[in-house]
Amino acid sequence: MIITLLSLSFSASAQKVGLVLSGGGAKGMAHIGVIRALEENGIPIDYVAGTSMGAVIGSLYAMGYSPDEMEALIRSDEFTKWYLGTKDMDYQFYFKQNPPTPSFLSAQIAIKDSMTVIRPMVNSVVDPLQMNLAFVDVFAGASAACEKDFNNLLVPFRAVASDVFNKNSIVLSKGDLGDAVRASMSFPFVFRPIRIDSIIAYDGGIYDNFPVDVMVQDFNPDFIVGSVVAVAPGEPVVEIPDDYDLMGQVRSMIVQKSDYSLDPKLGVKVEFNLSNVGLLDFQKIDEVSELGYRNTMQLMDSIKSRVAARVDTIQVSNRRKEFKKKIPELVFKEVDVNGVNRAQRRYIQKELKATDGTFDFEDFKSGYFKLLSDDAISEIIPGTDYSESDSTFKLNLNVKLDDHPTFSLGGGLSTSVSSQLYGSVSYNHIGDASESYLLEGQLGRSYNNAQLLTRIDMATQIPMSFSIQLAYNNMNYFRSEAFIFSDDKFMPALNKAEEYFVKFKISRPFLNNYKAVFSFGLAQHNDFYSQTSNVDLRGFKYDCSQHDMLGGSVTFTGNTLNSIQYPISGRSATIRAFIGTEKDLFKPMNENTDNHSVDRSWLQLKANLDQYIRMSNHFSLGTLLEAFYSSRNFSANYQATMMQAGQFRPTVNSQFQFDPDFAANAYFAAGIKPIWVINSVFHVRAEAYWFQPVRPIKVVDGEAVYGKALSGTQMMGELNFVAQYQKISFNAFVDLSTSNNSPYLFGITLGILMPNEWFLE
């Protein structure tokens, strides 16, 4: 009897359990519930093998994450940024960013060995920049602790990826743990693949989405618990996609039929019906993890009857703590840069400040985003090697450059007269300095622009950039209610402005998201207008005020807004001081009236703060504060004066309108913007603005005079339904105003409407 009990005791202690986790995107969160149920019931997990999301969960468990810690990671804002590819705006190096453009489609022309290749700029749905960084943060320490041998993790682990060229699966048991997991989950067109030993590795689910065979071949456990989330019980192995399900159609063309069976002699399979969970529905963590727990508990009696071995939760927790003690802190000492020449390597190392001794992960994160703010660099794939001698990491950076001409198209279509077509060609190059060149233009009935921008960034101790801007602007101000389908769509503009200017700029950064810009330039600005409303709009001539200007400015500005046109988070702040001199020449349309000119100098100040606070997952509140002052004297007449006064234009549509009721030489304004965030694509926003001139400008006999102080208050409002994904946006809007000049406007816009910088901006 004693011998029998000892035999059973030895058999139980020697019994090994393997856990096999299938792929399935966000459905794989059910694996966490499976692990929780096994741990709570004392079922040991001695080996783990996973594919795609199964590799993510399996690797986290293998390196010491508890179910609670895994759920907390998935709920975190950091994880959301990883899988959506959204940028961490707190680390964006605003100083290196060129001004935004209304482009939404770009392609490069690559010329190599007498061959010309046109390649699109987007080859994955999810931008990998956040994920590349995250995999260093999460996995580099564990890779060092196991000496890049997955058998030495807390729980021995295998990840499965796919070699689509040779059409077979790859079993990853050694190397960089982050690379292995990243390769296993890189589904084509969603996540950009990486190279493993020179092989372009894709999602393991293409050929083996339930790696029972890997578990048996590599570990041969006594019992296997398999968790299948990819297909529901009784469903076909390959789901027939809907006619409009593009990703489903791609998946059905790429993914091979996987074997989701598990021989009952080998163990137990846990299955789920997760048809209501999409590929990226990670916000459903609570319900999916709970389903994993519940379905596993339903099979627990069967599992316990076949697994005699037990391990208590305290023992598991202690083992986690002991393994985590082996994980070294991320301290970097050396940087190896690949994919670039010697001069480019020097520039990148200077930008990372990698020549100044050791630096930690936060330092690297700041330098990483600083480099990626440079348009010449398209991607940085980091890896690490650990040195036990001094407990530091060597950082290996594989850098991909955008060193070919890039052609871009964009703009916006609107039911109003503000439709624009945008086009540009740009070129970026890194040597001992970073150089960028941009030639762009916009064409439309309201606004036309052409400009050349050149910029050189120096990797000095405190970065500095030098730039030259040559620009032409032309704006035609039509009646706000003049839609493209109205009877007066061929009427001329009531007011027009055009200018030519050149600016020289020197910029210096302060903090991550702010910069100081010192500029000096000269311009010729022409305002065209009629001083009477009783004119034949189909044939009248304009009066003209020509302003030959010379001046300089100091600007402090920063921007973390998450969208060019319709942000829901972040802030934009600008303070600008301009001092200039001009010759103001009045040229009337009446040939019997003489031209006359005035020389003047003036000071102009402007401050603007636009910020958004996420109050909850579905509500954001935006606020706007703006103040303006100009010591500029009145021009020859009221119309000329108002066209040179400070303009309050807080909405997209107001940028294309001239409204004297929202113009003054000194004003302050405020706005509030409640936003209902439906999801990451759709939101509804209301905007209400209050405009208060310090002294409104009135017209008396065609001349400009100041009115009563703090009179002339105006209100402006807008209601929008917005759909936007990356740079593509759709907007249905209604604009209202207390002004008699533009009381209402409604319509639809597709794309981006964004005039470029003027001389005094």
Coordinates of C-alpha atoms in Angstrom, one line a residue, residues 16-233:
K16 CA 4.0 17.8 -16.9
V17 CA 1.3 19.9 -18.4
G18 CA 1.6 21.9 -21.6
L19 CA -0.6 24.8 -22.6
V20 CA -1.3 25.5 -26.3
L21 CA -2.8 28.8 -27.3
S22 CA -4.3 29.6 -30.7
G23 CA -4.2 32.9 -32.6
G24 CA -7.3 35.0 -33.1
G25 CA -6.5 38.7 -32.5
A26 CA -8.4 40.2 -29.6
K27 CA -10.3 36.9 -29.1
G28 CA -7.0 35.6 -27.6
M29 CA -7.7 37.5 -24.5
A30 CA -9.8 34.5 -23.5
H31 CA -6.4 32.7 -22.9
I32 CA -5.9 34.9 -19.8
G33 CA -9.1 33.5 -18.3
V34 CA -8.0 29.9 -19.2
I35 CA -4.7 30.5 -17.3
R36 CA -6.5 32.1 -14.3
A37 CA -8.8 29.1 -14.0
L38 CA -5.9 26.6 -14.2
E39 CA -3.9 28.5 -11.6
E40 CA -6.7 28.9 -9.1
N41 CA -7.3 25.1 -9.3
G42 CA -3.6 24.3 -8.8
I43 CA -3.1 22.9 -12.3
P44 CA 0.6 23.4 -13.2
I45 CA 1.6 24.9 -16.5
D46 CA 5.0 23.6 -17.4
Y47 CA 5.3 24.5 -21.1
V48 CA 3.6 27.0 -23.4
A49 CA 3.3 27.2 -27.1
G50 CA 1.4 29.9 -28.9
T51 CA 0.6 31.4 -32.3
S52 CA -0.1 35.1 -32.9
M53 CA -2.1 36.5 -30.0
G54 CA -1.5 33.1 -28.4
A55 CA 2.2 33.9 -28.6
V56 CA 1.6 37.3 -27.0
I57 CA -0.3 35.9 -24.0
G58 CA 2.0 32.8 -23.8
S59 CA 5.2 34.8 -23.8
L60 CA 3.9 37.2 -21.1
Y61 CA 3.0 34.2 -18.9
A62 CA 6.3 32.5 -19.7
M63 CA 8.2 35.6 -18.5
G64 CA 6.4 36.0 -15.2
Y65 CA 3.2 38.0 -15.8
S66 CA 0.2 36.9 -13.7
P67 CA -3.3 37.0 -15.2
D68 CA -4.0 40.2 -13.3
E69 CA -0.9 41.8 -14.7
M70 CA -1.7 40.7 -18.3
E71 CA -5.2 42.2 -18.0
A72 CA -3.8 45.4 -16.6
L73 CA -1.3 45.7 -19.5
I74 CA -4.1 45.2 -22.1
R75 CA -6.3 47.8 -20.4
S76 CA -3.5 50.3 -20.3
D77 CA -3.3 53.4 -22.6
E78 CA 0.2 52.2 -23.7
F79 CA -1.2 48.9 -25.1
T80 CA -4.0 50.8 -26.9
K81 CA -1.3 52.9 -28.6
W82 CA 0.6 49.8 -29.6
Y83 CA -2.2 47.9 -31.4
L84 CA -3.8 51.0 -33.0
G85 CA -0.4 52.5 -34.0
T86 CA -1.3 55.9 -32.5
K87 CA 1.5 58.2 -31.5
D88 CA 2.5 59.0 -28.0
M89 CA 2.1 62.8 -28.3
D90 CA 3.9 63.4 -25.0
Y91 CA 7.1 62.2 -26.8
Q92 CA 6.7 63.8 -30.2
F93 CA 9.6 66.0 -30.9
Y94 CA 7.7 69.0 -32.3
F95 CA 10.9 70.9 -33.2
K96 CA 11.7 68.5 -36.0
Q97 CA 8.3 68.2 -37.5
N98 CA 7.6 70.1 -40.7
P99 CA 4.3 72.0 -40.9
P100 CA 1.3 69.7 -41.6
T101 CA 0.0 69.3 -45.1
P102 CA -3.5 68.3 -46.4
S103 CA -2.0 65.2 -48.2
F104 CA -3.5 61.8 -47.7
L105 CA -1.9 59.8 -50.4
S106 CA 1.8 59.4 -51.0
A107 CA 4.2 57.4 -53.2
Q108 CA 7.9 57.3 -53.6
I109 CA 9.8 57.0 -56.9
A110 CA 12.8 54.8 -56.2
I111 CA 15.5 54.6 -58.9
K112 CA 18.0 51.8 -58.6
D113 CA 20.1 50.1 -61.2
S114 CA 18.3 51.9 -64.1
M115 CA 15.0 50.7 -62.8
T116 CA 12.2 53.0 -61.6
V117 CA 9.9 51.6 -58.9
I118 CA 6.8 53.4 -57.6
R119 CA 6.1 52.3 -54.1
P120 CA 3.2 53.4 -51.9
M121 CA 4.1 54.9 -48.5
V122 CA 1.6 52.8 -46.5
N123 CA 2.1 49.0 -46.4
S124 CA 0.3 48.2 -43.1
V125 CA -2.9 49.2 -41.5
V126 CA -1.2 49.7 -38.1
D127 CA 1.7 52.1 -37.8
P128 CA 4.5 50.0 -36.2
L129 CA 6.4 52.8 -34.6
Q130 CA 4.8 52.4 -31.2
M131 CA 5.0 48.6 -31.3
N132 CA 8.7 48.6 -32.2
L133 CA 9.4 50.5 -29.1
A134 CA 7.0 48.6 -26.9
F135 CA 8.6 45.2 -27.7
V136 CA 12.0 46.5 -26.4
D137 CA 10.3 47.8 -23.2
V138 CA 8.3 44.6 -22.5
F139 CA 10.6 41.8 -23.7
A140 CA 14.3 43.0 -23.7
G141 CA 14.8 42.3 -20.0
A142 CA 13.3 38.8 -20.2
S143 CA 15.4 38.0 -23.3
A144 CA 18.4 38.9 -21.2
A145 CA 17.3 36.9 -18.2
C146 CA 16.8 33.7 -20.3
E147 CA 20.0 34.4 -22.3
K148 CA 17.9 34.3 -25.5
D149 CA 17.0 30.7 -24.9
F150 CA 13.2 30.3 -24.4
N151 CA 13.8 27.1 -22.4
N152 CA 15.3 29.3 -19.7
L153 CA 12.2 31.5 -19.2
L154 CA 10.0 31.0 -16.1
V155 CA 8.0 28.6 -18.3
P156 CA 9.6 27.1 -21.4
F157 CA 8.0 28.7 -24.4
R158 CA 7.6 28.4 -28.2
A159 CA 6.3 30.9 -30.7
V160 CA 5.2 30.0 -34.2
A161 CA 5.6 32.3 -37.2
S162 CA 5.3 31.8 -41.0
D163 CA 7.8 31.8 -43.8
V164 CA 5.5 32.7 -46.7
F165 CA 8.3 32.4 -49.3
N166 CA 9.0 28.7 -48.5
K167 CA 5.3 28.2 -47.4
N168 CA 6.0 26.6 -44.0
S169 CA 5.8 27.5 -40.4
I170 CA 8.8 28.5 -38.3
V171 CA 9.2 27.4 -34.7
L172 CA 11.0 30.0 -32.6
S173 CA 12.8 28.8 -29.5
K174 CA 15.8 31.1 -29.3
G175 CA 16.8 34.6 -30.0
D176 CA 15.2 37.9 -29.1
L177 CA 11.9 37.2 -27.4
G178 CA 10.3 40.4 -28.6
D179 CA 11.2 39.6 -32.2
A180 CA 9.8 36.1 -31.9
V181 CA 6.4 37.4 -30.6
R182 CA 6.3 40.3 -33.1
A183 CA 6.9 37.8 -36.0
S184 CA 4.3 35.5 -34.7
M185 CA 1.6 38.2 -34.7
S186 CA 2.5 40.1 -37.9
F187 CA -0.7 39.4 -40.0
P188 CA -0.2 40.7 -43.6
F189 CA -1.4 44.2 -44.3
V190 CA -2.3 44.8 -40.6
F191 CA 1.1 44.7 -39.0
R192 CA 4.4 45.1 -40.8
P193 CA 6.5 41.9 -40.8
I194 CA 10.1 41.7 -39.5
R195 CA 13.1 39.6 -40.5
I196 CA 14.1 36.6 -38.4
D197 CA 17.5 35.2 -39.6
S198 CA 17.0 37.0 -42.9
I199 CA 13.6 35.5 -43.4
I200 CA 10.6 37.8 -43.7
A201 CA 8.4 36.3 -40.9
Y202 CA 4.6 36.7 -40.9
D203 CA 1.8 35.7 -38.6
G204 CA 2.1 32.0 -37.5
G205 CA -1.6 31.5 -38.0
I206 CA -1.1 31.3 -41.8
Y207 CA 0.1 27.7 -41.5
D208 CA -0.2 26.6 -37.9
N209 CA -2.7 28.5 -35.8
F210 CA -3.0 25.8 -33.1
P211 CA 0.5 24.4 -32.5
V212 CA -0.2 21.2 -30.7
D213 CA 2.4 19.5 -33.0
V214 CA 5.0 21.9 -31.7
M215 CA 4.1 21.2 -28.1
V216 CA 4.4 17.5 -28.7
Q217 CA 7.6 17.6 -30.7
D218 CA 9.5 20.1 -28.4
F219 CA 8.2 19.2 -24.9
N220 CA 6.1 16.0 -25.1
P221 CA 4.1 16.7 -21.9
D222 CA 1.9 14.2 -20.1
F223 CA -1.2 16.3 -20.6
I224 CA -2.2 19.2 -22.9
V225 CA -4.7 22.0 -22.3
G226 CA -5.5 23.6 -25.7
S227 CA -7.3 26.9 -26.0
V228 CA -8.9 27.6 -29.4
V229 CA -10.3 31.1 -30.0
A230 CA -10.0 31.3 -33.7
V231 CA -13.1 29.3 -34.6
A232 CA -16.3 28.5 -32.6
P233 CA -17.3 24.9 -32.0

